[in-house]
Coordinates of C-alpha atoms and ligand atoms in Angstrom, one line a residue:
X1 CA 3.3 36.5 11.7
X2 CA 6.8 36.2 10.0
X3 CA 6.8 36.8 6.1
X4 CA 9.2 34.3 4.0
X5 CA 10.2 36.6 1.9
X6 CA 11.9 38.4 4.6
X7 CA 13.9 35.7 6.0
X8 CA 15.4 34.7 2.0
X9 CA 13.0 31.8 1.4
X10 CA 11.3 31.8 -2.4
X11 CA 8.1 29.9 -2.9
X12 CA 7.6 27.4 -5.3
X13 CA 6.0 29.9 -8.2
X14 CA 9.5 30.8 -10.0
X15 CA 10.8 27.5 -9.9
X16 CA 8.4 25.7 -10.6
X17 CA 7.7 28.0 -14.3
X18 CA 11.8 27.8 -15.2
X19 CA 12.0 23.7 -14.5
X20 CA 8.8 23.7 -16.9
X21 CA 10.2 25.0 -19.8
X22 CA 13.8 24.2 -18.9
X23 CA 12.7 20.6 -18.7
X24 CA 14.0 19.3 -15.2
X25 CA 12.7 18.5 -11.8
X26 CA 13.1 20.9 -9.1
X27 CA 14.6 18.4 -5.7
X28 CA 12.0 18.3 -2.2
X29 CA 14.7 16.4 0.4
X30 CA 13.5 16.1 3.4
X31 CA 15.5 17.2 6.2
X32 CA 15.4 16.5 10.3
X33 CA 19.1 17.1 11.6
X34 CA 22.1 19.7 10.8
X35 CA 23.8 16.9 8.7
X36 CA 21.1 16.8 5.9
X37 CA 20.6 20.2 5.9
X38 CA 24.5 20.6 5.2
X39 CA 24.5 17.9 2.8
X40 CA 22.1 18.9 1.2
X41 CA 23.0 22.8 0.6
X42 CA 26.5 22.3 -0.2
X43 CA 25.6 19.7 -2.9
X44 CA 22.9 22.1 -4.1
X45 CA 25.0 25.2 -3.7
X46 CA 28.1 23.6 -5.6
X47 CA 26.3 22.3 -8.6
X48 CA 24.2 26.1 -8.7
X49 CA 20.7 23.7 -8.4
X50 CA 17.5 25.4 -6.8
X51 CA 15.7 23.3 -3.8
X52 CA 13.2 22.3 -1.3
X53 CA 13.2 22.2 1.6
X54 CA 10.9 19.6 2.8
X55 CA 9.7 19.4 6.8
X56 CA 7.2 16.9 7.3
X57 CA 4.8 16.4 10.6
X58 CA 6.8 13.3 11.9
X59 CA 10.4 16.2 11.4
X60 CA 8.9 19.0 13.5
X61 CA 7.5 16.4 16.0
X62 CA 11.2 15.2 16.0
X63 CA 13.4 18.4 16.1
X64 CA 11.1 21.1 16.9
X65 CA 9.3 23.4 14.3
X66 CA 10.6 26.5 15.5
X67 CA 15.1 24.7 15.0
X68 CA 13.7 23.6 11.7
X69 CA 12.4 27.1 10.4
X70 CA 15.7 29.2 11.8
X71 CA 17.9 26.2 10.3
X72 CA 16.3 26.8 7.0
X73 CA 17.1 30.5 7.5
X74 CA 20.1 29.8 8.0
X75 CA 20.8 27.4 5.0
X76 CA 20.1 30.2 3.4
X77 CA 22.9 32.3 4.9
X78 CA 25.0 29.1 4.6
X79 CA 24.5 28.9 0.9
X80 CA 25.6 32.6 0.6
X81 CA 29.3 32.0 2.3
X82 CA 29.6 28.5 0.3
X83 CA 28.7 30.1 -3.4
X84 CA 32.3 31.7 -4.1
X85 CA 30.2 35.0 -3.8
X86 CA 27.3 34.0 -6.0
X87 CA 24.5 34.2 -3.3
X88 CA 22.4 31.6 -2.1
X89 CA 20.6 29.2 -4.2
X90 CA 17.0 29.5 -4.1
X91 CA 15.6 28.0 -1.2
X92 CA 12.2 27.0 -0.5
X93 CA 10.7 26.1 2.9
X94 CA 7.4 23.6 2.6
X95 CA 6.0 22.1 4.9
X96 CA 5.6 18.0 3.4
X97 CA 2.0 16.0 4.2
X98 CA -0.1 18.5 5.9
X99 CA -3.1 17.3 7.1
X100 CA -4.5 20.2 8.8
X101 CA -6.1 23.7 8.0
X102 CA -4.4 24.5 11.3
X103 CA -1.0 22.9 10.4
X104 CA -1.0 24.3 7.4
X105 CA -1.8 27.9 8.6
X106 CA 0.8 27.4 11.9
X107 CA 3.7 26.4 9.1
X108 CA 2.6 29.9 7.1
X109 CA 2.5 32.4 9.6
X110 CA 5.9 31.3 11.0
X111 CA 7.5 31.8 7.6
X112 CA 7.1 28.6 5.9
X113 CA 7.3 29.6 1.9
X114 CA 5.6 26.5 0.6
X115 CA 2.8 23.9 2.2
X116 CA 1.6 20.4 1.1
X117 CA -2.3 20.1 2.4
X118 CA -2.7 16.3 1.5
X119 CA -6.2 15.3 1.7
X120 CA -5.6 12.6 -0.6
X121 CA -7.1 10.3 1.7
X122 CA -10.3 11.9 2.2
X123 CA -13.7 11.4 -0.1
X124 CA -13.0 13.9 -3.2
X125 CA -15.1 17.0 -2.3
X126 CA -14.1 17.0 0.6
X127 CA -10.5 17.0 -0.6
X128 CA -11.2 20.1 -2.7
X129 CA -12.9 21.9 0.2
X130 CA -9.8 21.5 2.5
X131 CA -7.6 22.4 -0.2
X132 CA -9.5 25.5 -1.5
X133 CA -9.3 26.6 2.4
X134 CA -5.3 26.3 2.7
X135 CA -5.3 27.6 -0.6
X136 CA -7.1 31.3 0.1
X137 CA -5.2 31.5 3.4
X138 CA -2.2 30.9 2.1
X139 CA -2.3 32.7 -0.9
X140 CA -3.0 36.2 1.0
X141 CA 0.8 36.2 1.5
X142 CA 1.9 34.2 -1.3
X143 CA 2.7 31.0 0.1
X144 CA 2.2 28.3 -2.2
X145 CA 0.1 25.1 -2.3
X146 CA 0.5 21.2 -3.5
X147 CA -2.4 19.4 -3.2
X148 CA -2.8 15.1 -3.9
X149 CA -5.4 13.6 -6.1
X150 CA -4.6 9.6 -6.1
X151 CA -3.4 7.5 -3.0
X152 CA 0.0 6.5 -2.4
X153 CA 1.0 3.2 -1.1
X154 CA 2.9 2.9 2.1
X155 CA 2.6 5.3 5.0
X156 CA 2.7 8.6 4.3
X157 CA 3.3 10.3 7.7
X158 CA 0.0 9.7 9.3
X159 CA -1.4 9.1 6.3
X160 CA -1.8 5.8 5.3
X161 CA -2.8 3.0 2.5
X162 CA -2.9 -0.5 2.5
X163 CA -2.2 -0.2 -1.8
X164 CA -2.3 2.2 -4.4
X165 CA -5.0 4.1 -6.7
X166 CA -3.7 5.6 -9.9
X167 CA -4.9 9.3 -9.6
X168 CA -8.0 9.9 -12.1
X169 CA -7.2 12.4 -14.9
X170 CA -10.8 13.5 -15.7
X171 CA -11.2 14.6 -12.0
X172 CA -7.7 16.7 -12.3
X173 CA -8.9 20.2 -14.4
X174 CA -12.0 20.2 -11.9
X175 CA -10.0 20.2 -8.8
X176 CA -7.2 22.5 -9.9
X177 CA -10.3 24.8 -11.0
X178 CA -12.1 24.6 -7.6
X179 CA -9.0 24.7 -5.1
X180 CA -6.7 27.1 -7.0
X181 CA -3.9 25.0 -6.1
X182 CA -0.3 25.6 -7.5
X183 CA 1.1 22.3 -8.0
X184 CA -0.8 18.5 -7.7
X185 CA 1.1 15.4 -6.6
X186 CA -0.1 12.3 -8.1
X187 CA -0.1 8.6 -8.1
X188 CA 1.3 6.8 -11.0
X189 CA 2.6 4.0 -9.1
X190 CA 5.4 5.5 -6.7
X191 CA 5.1 5.0 -3.2
X192 CA 6.9 5.4 0.1
X193 CA 10.1 4.2 1.9
X194 CA 12.5 1.7 1.4
X195 CA 10.1 -1.2 0.4
X196 CA 7.7 0.3 -2.7
X197 CA 7.5 -3.1 -4.2
X198 CA 6.5 -7.1 -2.7
X199 CA 8.5 -9.6 -4.2
X200 CA 5.5 -10.8 -6.2
X201 CA 5.0 -7.9 -8.0
X202 CA 8.7 -7.3 -9.2
X203 CA 10.8 -9.9 -11.9
X204 CA 14.0 -11.2 -11.8
X205 CA 17.0 -9.8 -13.2
X206 CA 18.8 -12.7 -15.2
X207 CA 22.0 -10.6 -14.5
X208 CA 21.7 -9.3 -11.7
X209 CA 19.4 -11.6 -9.4
X210 CA 18.4 -8.6 -8.2
X211 CA 14.4 -7.4 -8.4
X212 CA 13.2 -5.4 -10.7
X213 CA 9.6 -2.9 -10.2
X214 CA 6.9 -2.8 -12.7
X215 CA 7.8 0.6 -14.8
X216 CA 5.3 3.6 -13.3
X217 CA 2.1 4.4 -15.2
X218 CA 3.5 7.2 -17.6
X219 CA 0.0 6.3 -19.2
X220 CA -1.3 8.4 -15.9
X221 CA 0.9 11.3 -16.3
X222 CA 0.7 12.3 -20.1
X223 CA -3.2 11.6 -19.4
X224 CA -2.7 14.2 -16.2
X225 CA 0.0 16.7 -18.8
X226 CA -2.7 16.6 -22.0
X227 CA -6.1 17.8 -19.2
X228 CA -3.7 20.1 -17.4
X229 CA -0.5 21.5 -20.0
X230 CA 2.1 23.3 -18.5
X231 CA 0.7 22.7 -14.7
X232 CA 3.2 21.8 -12.0
X233 CA 3.1 18.0 -11.3
X234 CA 4.7 16.5 -8.1
X235 CA 5.8 13.1 -7.5
X236 CA 6.3 11.4 -3.8
X237 CA 7.6 8.1 -2.6
X238 CA 10.9 8.5 -5.6
X239 CA 13.7 7.5 -3.8
X240 CA 15.7 4.9 -5.8
X241 CA 16.7 2.6 -2.6
X242 CA 20.5 2.4 -4.2
X243 CA 21.3 -1.5 -3.7
X244 CA 25.3 -0.4 -3.2
X245 CA 23.5 1.5 0.7
X246 CA 21.5 -1.4 1.2
X247 CA 24.1 -3.7 1.1
X248 CA 27.1 -1.8 3.0
X249 CA 23.7 -1.3 5.6
X250 CA 23.4 -5.2 5.8
X251 CA 27.2 -6.2 5.2
X252 CA 27.5 -4.3 8.4
X253 CA 24.9 -5.8 10.7
X254 CA 21.6 -4.4 8.9
X255 CA 18.4 -5.9 8.3
X256 CA 17.2 -4.3 5.0
X257 CA 15.5 -7.5 3.5
X258 CA 14.0 -7.0 -0.7
X259 CA 13.6 -3.3 -0.6
X260 CA 13.3 -1.8 -3.5
X261 CA 12.6 1.4 -5.2
X262 CA 11.8 3.7 -8.1
X263 CA 14.4 2.7 -11.2
X264 CA 16.7 5.9 -11.6
X265 CA 16.0 6.4 -15.4
X266 CA 11.8 6.5 -14.7
X267 CA 12.5 9.5 -12.3
X268 CA 14.9 10.9 -15.2
X269 CA 12.3 10.7 -18.1
X270 CA 9.3 11.8 -16.0
X271 CA 11.8 14.7 -14.4
X272 CA 11.3 15.9 -18.6
X273 CA 7.8 15.9 -18.4
X274 CA 5.5 18.4 -16.1
X275 CA 7.0 16.8 -13.4
X276 CA 8.5 19.9 -11.6
X277 CA 8.9 18.4 -8.0
X278 CA 10.6 14.8 -7.0
X279 CA 10.6 14.0 -3.2
X280 CA 13.3 11.7 -1.5
X281 CA 13.7 10.9 2.0
X282 CA 14.6 7.8 1.9
X283 CA 17.4 7.0 0.2
X284 CA 19.0 9.9 2.1
X285 CA 18.4 8.1 4.9
X286 CA 19.9 5.0 3.8
X287 CA 22.9 7.0 3.1
X288 CA 23.0 8.0 6.4
X289 CA 22.9 4.5 8.3
X290 CA 25.3 3.1 5.5
X291 CA 27.6 5.6 6.5
X292 CA 27.0 5.1 10.7
X293 CA 27.1 1.5 10.6
X294 CA 30.1 1.1 8.6
X295 CA 32.6 3.7 11.0
X296 CA 30.6 1.5 13.8
X297 CA 31.8 -1.9 12.2
X298 CA 35.3 -0.5 11.3
X299 CA 36.1 1.2 14.0
X300 CA 34.5 -0.2 16.9
X301 CA 36.5 2.5 19.6
X302 CA 35.1 5.1 18.1
X303 CA 32.4 7.5 20.0
X304 CA 33.1 11.4 18.9
X305 CA 29.6 11.4 17.0
X306 CA 31.6 13.4 14.3
X307 CA 33.6 10.4 13.2
X308 CA 30.2 9.0 12.3
X309 CA 28.6 11.6 11.3
X310 CA 30.9 13.0 9.0
X311 CA 31.1 10.5 7.1
X312 CA 27.3 9.7 6.7
X313 CA 27.1 13.5 6.2
X314 CA 29.4 12.9 2.9
X315 CA 27.8 10.1 1.4
X316 CA 24.0 12.0 2.1
X317 CA 25.9 14.7 0.1
X318 CA 27.3 12.4 -2.7
X319 CA 23.6 10.9 -3.0
X320 CA 22.1 14.8 -3.3
X321 CA 24.9 15.3 -5.5
X322 CA 23.8 12.1 -7.7
X323 CA 20.6 13.2 -8.3
X324 CA 20.6 16.8 -8.9
X325 CA 22.9 16.0 -11.6
X326 CA 22.3 12.9 -12.7
X327 CA 18.2 12.2 -12.6
X328 CA 16.4 14.9 -11.7
X329 CA 19.0 17.5 -13.9
X330 CA 18.3 20.3 -11.4
X331 CA 22.3 20.9 -11.8
X332 CA 23.1 24.1 -13.1
X333 CA 20.2 26.1 -13.1
X334 CA 19.8 28.0 -10.1
X335 CA 20.0 30.7 -11.5
X336 CA 18.1 30.8 -14.8
X337 CA 16.4 32.9 -16.2
Ligands
G3H401 O1 6.6 11.4 3.3 C1 6.9 10.9 4.4 C2 8.5 11.6 4.0 O2 9.5 10.3 4.1 C3 8.8 11.7 5.2 O3 8.8 10.7 6.3 O4 6.8 11.3 7.9 O5 8.8 10.5 8.6 O6 9.2 12.1 8.5 P1 8.3 11.3 7.9
13P402 P1 10.8 8.6 -0.5 O1 10.4 7.3 0.4 O2 10.9 7.7 -1.5 O3 12.0 9.1 0.2 O4 9.3 9.5 -0.4 C1 9.5 10.8 0.4 C2 8.3 11.5 0.0 O5 8.0 11.5 -0.9 C3 8.3 12.9 0.8 O6 7.0 13.1 0.7
ZN403 ZN1 5.4 11.9 0.5

């Protein structure tokens, strides 16, 4: 058993309390590789933002869970090293979309400071039972747990849903009370990936010709907040799919047609509410792909990976920096009292 506290990591409890009081959201960025992690830690340390590093089951399969955990441990030292003497920003290592008690237990025993148990595709009572089982185990080690109610459209790792079912506000008190969960992911119209809305669901901006998605269900968020005052809420599927990245990808041999994300002004509004954690993965994938594709087209003779992964890392860092300063509002809050 490795305790996360011995690794310099933190759980989400204090992070969320401060985010709620300060009306901002903690960035939850997924990582699978070194360049992504470097970009996250540089952006968050240089801008004094706390951060949640997310590892999905897919990331564990791709990169190996041992390597990812040591990378997160190394990230604490790296943040300290580049902080100019201030010390590492608060870093939480979180399992994203855990789909079984065994997976959550294994991550907890391995040093994760937070886990998500995603029982959202199960019948309600089974979701309650599974989430409670994970909470009872995790809380013995002060590891925090995120549960989910409501189903997001799109593909959540191995949990898939053809269409989204908004969270039912009338269920949240019962769920939180029975499970003891520390935060709750809800469904209000976000979804995973770069194709969050079909063109038919969107209108067209007459000035730009771009697709404009329907607004998030802020009424559902408000109803949940009223039921659970001061309780940390999580938004998954919150990439904005920046058109600039999509355009660079498509101009350099890519084929991302009708990719649409969540408008940033809506995330800005959500971050001021009980939403304390905002999950972003696809925007990092897009920035990395745009950076690599551009080098491949501009410099076809280049074959040193550092020459294309370096620019890709720069694009990801710029994206993360923009999110924490201009969208989530977490910049400057690393050492809030
Ligand atoms: O919620 C899904 C995350 O974007 C992780 O995606 O399962 O492909 O690693 P992944
Ligand atoms: P995006 O696909 O919108 O980046 O969502 C990521 C996510 O929710 C990870 O859990
Ligand atoms: Zn998710």
